[in-house]
Short mmCIF file of C-alpha atoms in Angstrom, two decimals:
data_model
loop_
_atom_site.label_atom_id
_atom_site.label_comp_id
_atom_site.label_asym_id
_atom_site.label_seq_id
_atom_site.Cartn_x
_atom_site.Cartn_y
_atom_site.Cartn_z
CA MET R 186 -54.72 -28.95 57.54
CA THR R 187 -52.81 -30.17 60.47
CA LEU R 188 -49.77 -28.70 62.00
CA VAL R 189 -47.57 -31.54 60.78
CA GLU R 190 -48.67 -31.02 57.19
CA ARG R 191 -48.04 -27.30 57.54
CA LYS R 192 -44.45 -27.87 58.69
CA ASP R 193 -43.78 -30.20 55.73
CA GLU R 194 -44.95 -27.52 53.30
CA ASP R 195 -42.67 -24.94 54.97
CA VAL R 196 -39.73 -27.30 54.69
CA MET R 197 -40.46 -27.97 51.06
CA THR R 198 -40.89 -24.31 50.33
CA ASP R 199 -37.64 -23.41 52.06
CA ALA R 200 -35.70 -26.07 50.14
CA THR R 201 -37.19 -24.96 46.84
CA ALA R 202 -36.41 -21.34 47.65
CA GLU R 203 -32.78 -22.20 48.43
CA GLU R 204 -32.40 -24.01 45.12
CA ALA R 205 -33.89 -21.08 43.23
CA GLU R 206 -31.67 -18.55 45.01
CA ALA R 207 -28.44 -20.52 44.59
CA PRO R 208 -26.63 -19.33 41.46
CA LYS R 209 -26.00 -22.02 38.92
CA LYS R 210 -22.38 -22.80 38.11
CA SER R 211 -21.31 -20.83 35.07
CA GLY R 212 -18.71 -23.23 33.73
CA LYS R 213 -15.59 -21.37 34.82
CA LYS R 214 -13.59 -24.49 34.21
CA GLY R 215 -14.52 -24.47 30.51
CA MET R 216 -13.68 -20.77 30.23
CA ILE R 217 -10.23 -21.28 31.77
CA ILE R 218 -9.48 -24.16 29.40
CA ALA R 219 -10.55 -22.05 26.41
CA VAL R 220 -8.28 -19.16 27.45
CA ILE R 221 -5.31 -21.49 27.95
CA LEU R 222 -5.86 -23.09 24.54
CA ALA R 223 -6.17 -19.66 22.86
CA VAL R 224 -2.91 -18.43 24.41
CA ALA R 225 -1.12 -21.66 23.46
CA GLY R 226 -2.45 -21.42 19.90
CA ALA R 227 -1.35 -17.81 19.56
CA GLY R 228 2.12 -18.65 20.86
CA ALA R 229 2.45 -21.58 18.48
CA GLY R 230 1.29 -19.48 15.55
CA TYR R 231 3.79 -16.75 16.37
CA TYR R 232 6.61 -19.28 16.64
CA VAL R 233 5.74 -20.95 13.32
CA THR R 234 5.58 -17.67 11.37
CA SER R 235 8.58 -15.97 13.00
CA SER R 236 10.85 -19.01 12.64
CA GLY R 237 10.21 -19.21 8.91
CA LEU R 238 8.42 -22.57 8.99
CA LEU R 239 5.45 -20.88 7.39
CA PRO R 240 6.18 -18.29 4.66
CA LEU R 241 3.92 -15.66 6.26
CA GLY R 242 4.66 -12.85 8.64
CA GLY R 243 8.08 -11.51 9.52
CA LYS R 244 11.44 -12.58 8.23
CA ALA R 245 13.35 -15.48 9.62
CA MET R 246 16.09 -14.93 12.16
CA PRO R 247 18.33 -11.97 11.20
CA GLU R 248 21.50 -14.08 11.24
CA LYS R 249 19.93 -16.56 8.83
CA ALA R 250 19.02 -13.75 6.44
CA ALA R 251 22.56 -12.38 6.62
CA ASP R 252 24.00 -15.81 5.88
CA LYS R 253 21.72 -16.24 2.87
CA GLY R 254 22.89 -12.91 1.45
CA LYS R 255 26.54 -14.03 1.59
CA ASP R 256 25.94 -17.21 -0.40
CA MET R 257 23.79 -15.68 -3.14
CA PRO R 258 25.24 -13.28 -5.70
CA ALA R 259 23.57 -9.89 -6.10
CA LYS R 260 20.89 -9.71 -8.75
CA ALA R 261 21.96 -7.99 -11.93
CA LEU R 262 20.39 -4.62 -12.57
CA PRO R 263 17.93 -4.53 -15.44
CA ALA R 264 19.33 -3.43 -18.78
CA VAL R 265 18.00 0.10 -19.02
CA GLY R 266 19.08 3.38 -20.53
CA PHE R 267 18.01 6.93 -19.82
CA VAL R 268 16.85 9.46 -22.36
CA ASP R 269 17.14 13.04 -21.11
CA LEU R 270 14.33 15.33 -22.21
CA PRO R 271 14.95 19.06 -22.43
CA ALA R 272 13.43 21.20 -19.67
CA VAL R 273 10.00 22.61 -20.49
CA ILE R 274 8.61 25.89 -19.18
CA VAL R 275 4.87 26.32 -19.63
CA SER R 276 2.43 28.94 -18.41
CA VAL R 277 -0.15 27.61 -16.00
CA ASN R 278 -3.86 28.41 -16.38
CA ALA R 279 -4.09 30.49 -13.22
CA GLY R 280 -5.16 33.92 -14.46
CA ASP R 281 -1.77 35.38 -13.58
CA SER R 282 1.72 34.86 -14.92
CA ARG R 283 2.66 31.63 -13.15
CA HIS R 284 4.95 29.16 -14.87
CA LEU R 285 5.85 25.53 -14.42
CA LYS R 286 9.38 24.34 -15.12
CA PHE R 287 9.43 20.61 -15.81
CA HIS R 288 12.46 18.47 -16.58
CA ALA R 289 12.34 14.70 -16.90
CA GLN R 290 14.25 11.65 -18.04
CA LEU R 291 12.77 8.51 -19.48
CA GLU R 292 13.85 5.12 -18.19
CA VAL R 293 13.93 2.99 -21.32
CA ASN R 294 14.59 -0.70 -21.91
CA ALA R 295 18.16 -0.85 -23.26
CA ASP R 296 17.16 -2.34 -26.61
CA TYR R 297 14.94 0.65 -27.42
CA VAL R 298 17.07 3.66 -26.44
CA ALA R 299 17.79 4.61 -30.06
CA ASP R 300 14.11 4.24 -31.03
CA VAL R 301 12.96 6.46 -28.17
CA GLU R 302 15.61 9.11 -28.93
CA LYS R 303 14.40 9.16 -32.54
CA MET R 304 10.86 9.89 -31.31
CA GLN R 305 11.95 12.68 -28.95
CA PRO R 306 10.27 15.51 -30.93
CA ARG R 307 6.94 13.67 -30.74
CA ILE R 308 7.47 13.02 -27.02
CA MET R 309 8.17 16.72 -26.41
CA ASP R 310 4.98 17.62 -28.27
CA VAL R 311 2.93 15.29 -26.06
CA LEU R 312 4.70 16.64 -22.96
CA ASN R 313 4.02 20.29 -23.89
CA ASN R 314 0.39 19.67 -24.78
CA TYR R 315 -0.32 17.80 -21.58
CA LEU R 316 1.45 20.27 -19.27
CA ARG R 317 -0.28 23.27 -20.87
CA ALA R 318 -3.66 21.69 -20.12
CA VAL R 319 -2.88 21.21 -16.43
CA GLU R 320 -4.54 23.77 -14.17
CA LEU R 321 -3.15 25.34 -11.01
CA ARG R 322 -5.59 23.53 -8.72
CA ASP R 323 -4.38 20.24 -10.21
CA LEU R 324 -0.80 21.12 -9.26
CA GLU R 325 -1.65 22.05 -5.68
CA ASP R 326 -2.88 18.54 -4.87
CA SER R 327 -0.42 16.39 -2.90
CA MET R 328 -0.69 13.60 -5.46
CA ALA R 329 -0.17 15.90 -8.45
CA LEU R 330 3.31 14.69 -9.34
CA VAL R 331 2.31 11.02 -9.17
CA ARG R 332 -0.71 11.67 -11.37
CA ILE R 333 1.32 13.69 -13.90
CA ARG R 334 3.95 10.94 -14.13
CA GLY R 335 1.25 8.34 -14.77
CA HIS R 336 -0.45 10.41 -17.47
CA LEU R 337 2.84 11.18 -19.20
CA LEU R 338 3.97 7.55 -19.07
CA ARG R 339 0.72 6.43 -20.68
CA ARG R 340 0.89 9.09 -23.41
CA ILE R 341 4.58 8.46 -24.14
CA GLY R 342 3.88 4.72 -24.27
CA ILE R 343 1.30 5.38 -26.99
CA VAL R 344 3.80 7.46 -28.98
CA VAL R 345 6.83 5.14 -28.82
CA GLY R 346 5.06 1.81 -28.38
CA GLU R 347 4.14 -0.18 -25.29
CA GLY R 348 6.93 -1.80 -23.28
CA ARG R 349 9.72 0.51 -24.42
CA VAL R 350 9.57 3.18 -21.73
CA ARG R 351 9.64 1.82 -18.19
CA ASP R 352 9.16 5.05 -16.23
CA VAL R 353 9.17 8.84 -16.31
CA LEU R 354 11.70 10.22 -13.83
CA VAL R 355 11.01 13.80 -12.78
CA MET R 356 14.24 15.74 -12.35
CA GLU R 357 12.74 19.19 -11.85
CA PHE R 358 9.23 20.35 -11.02
CA VAL R 359 9.12 24.03 -10.08
CA LEU R 360 6.03 26.23 -9.99
CA ASN R 361 6.80 30.00 -10.04
#
């Protein structure tokens, strides 16, 4: 190998080494365009939902909502009646002399108030039987009142017929 050939190989090797060491462009231009498009899309989406053009998200402008309320009459309340149940005091299965005082009213569809009042002795029987079966640990749960209302509503609905009683409203719930 001659000296001239040796120099050509060094030149080639140096050029190849420079190309290998040079970092390749990572496409920063594409990344910047993607970020700009994402921000623009998010802004457009926020505008469309907040302005009310799309029925998702927050309400329309507050002044528009206030204007709508002035033009529309208030909705009529549903035709309901209330049947007051006598307060019940039951002993709780706790091993000691603890008592539960429970007083409720039934929210009844107006057409059925007389029917539900006629069935009040049966309702009181269901109420007493259910409350006597409840244990102290069941009452200590944070969701106890919600669960009791649901159970009573279902049992009273069976007694008086479905669709007559809308809700059980607890007036008093005291554990002594």
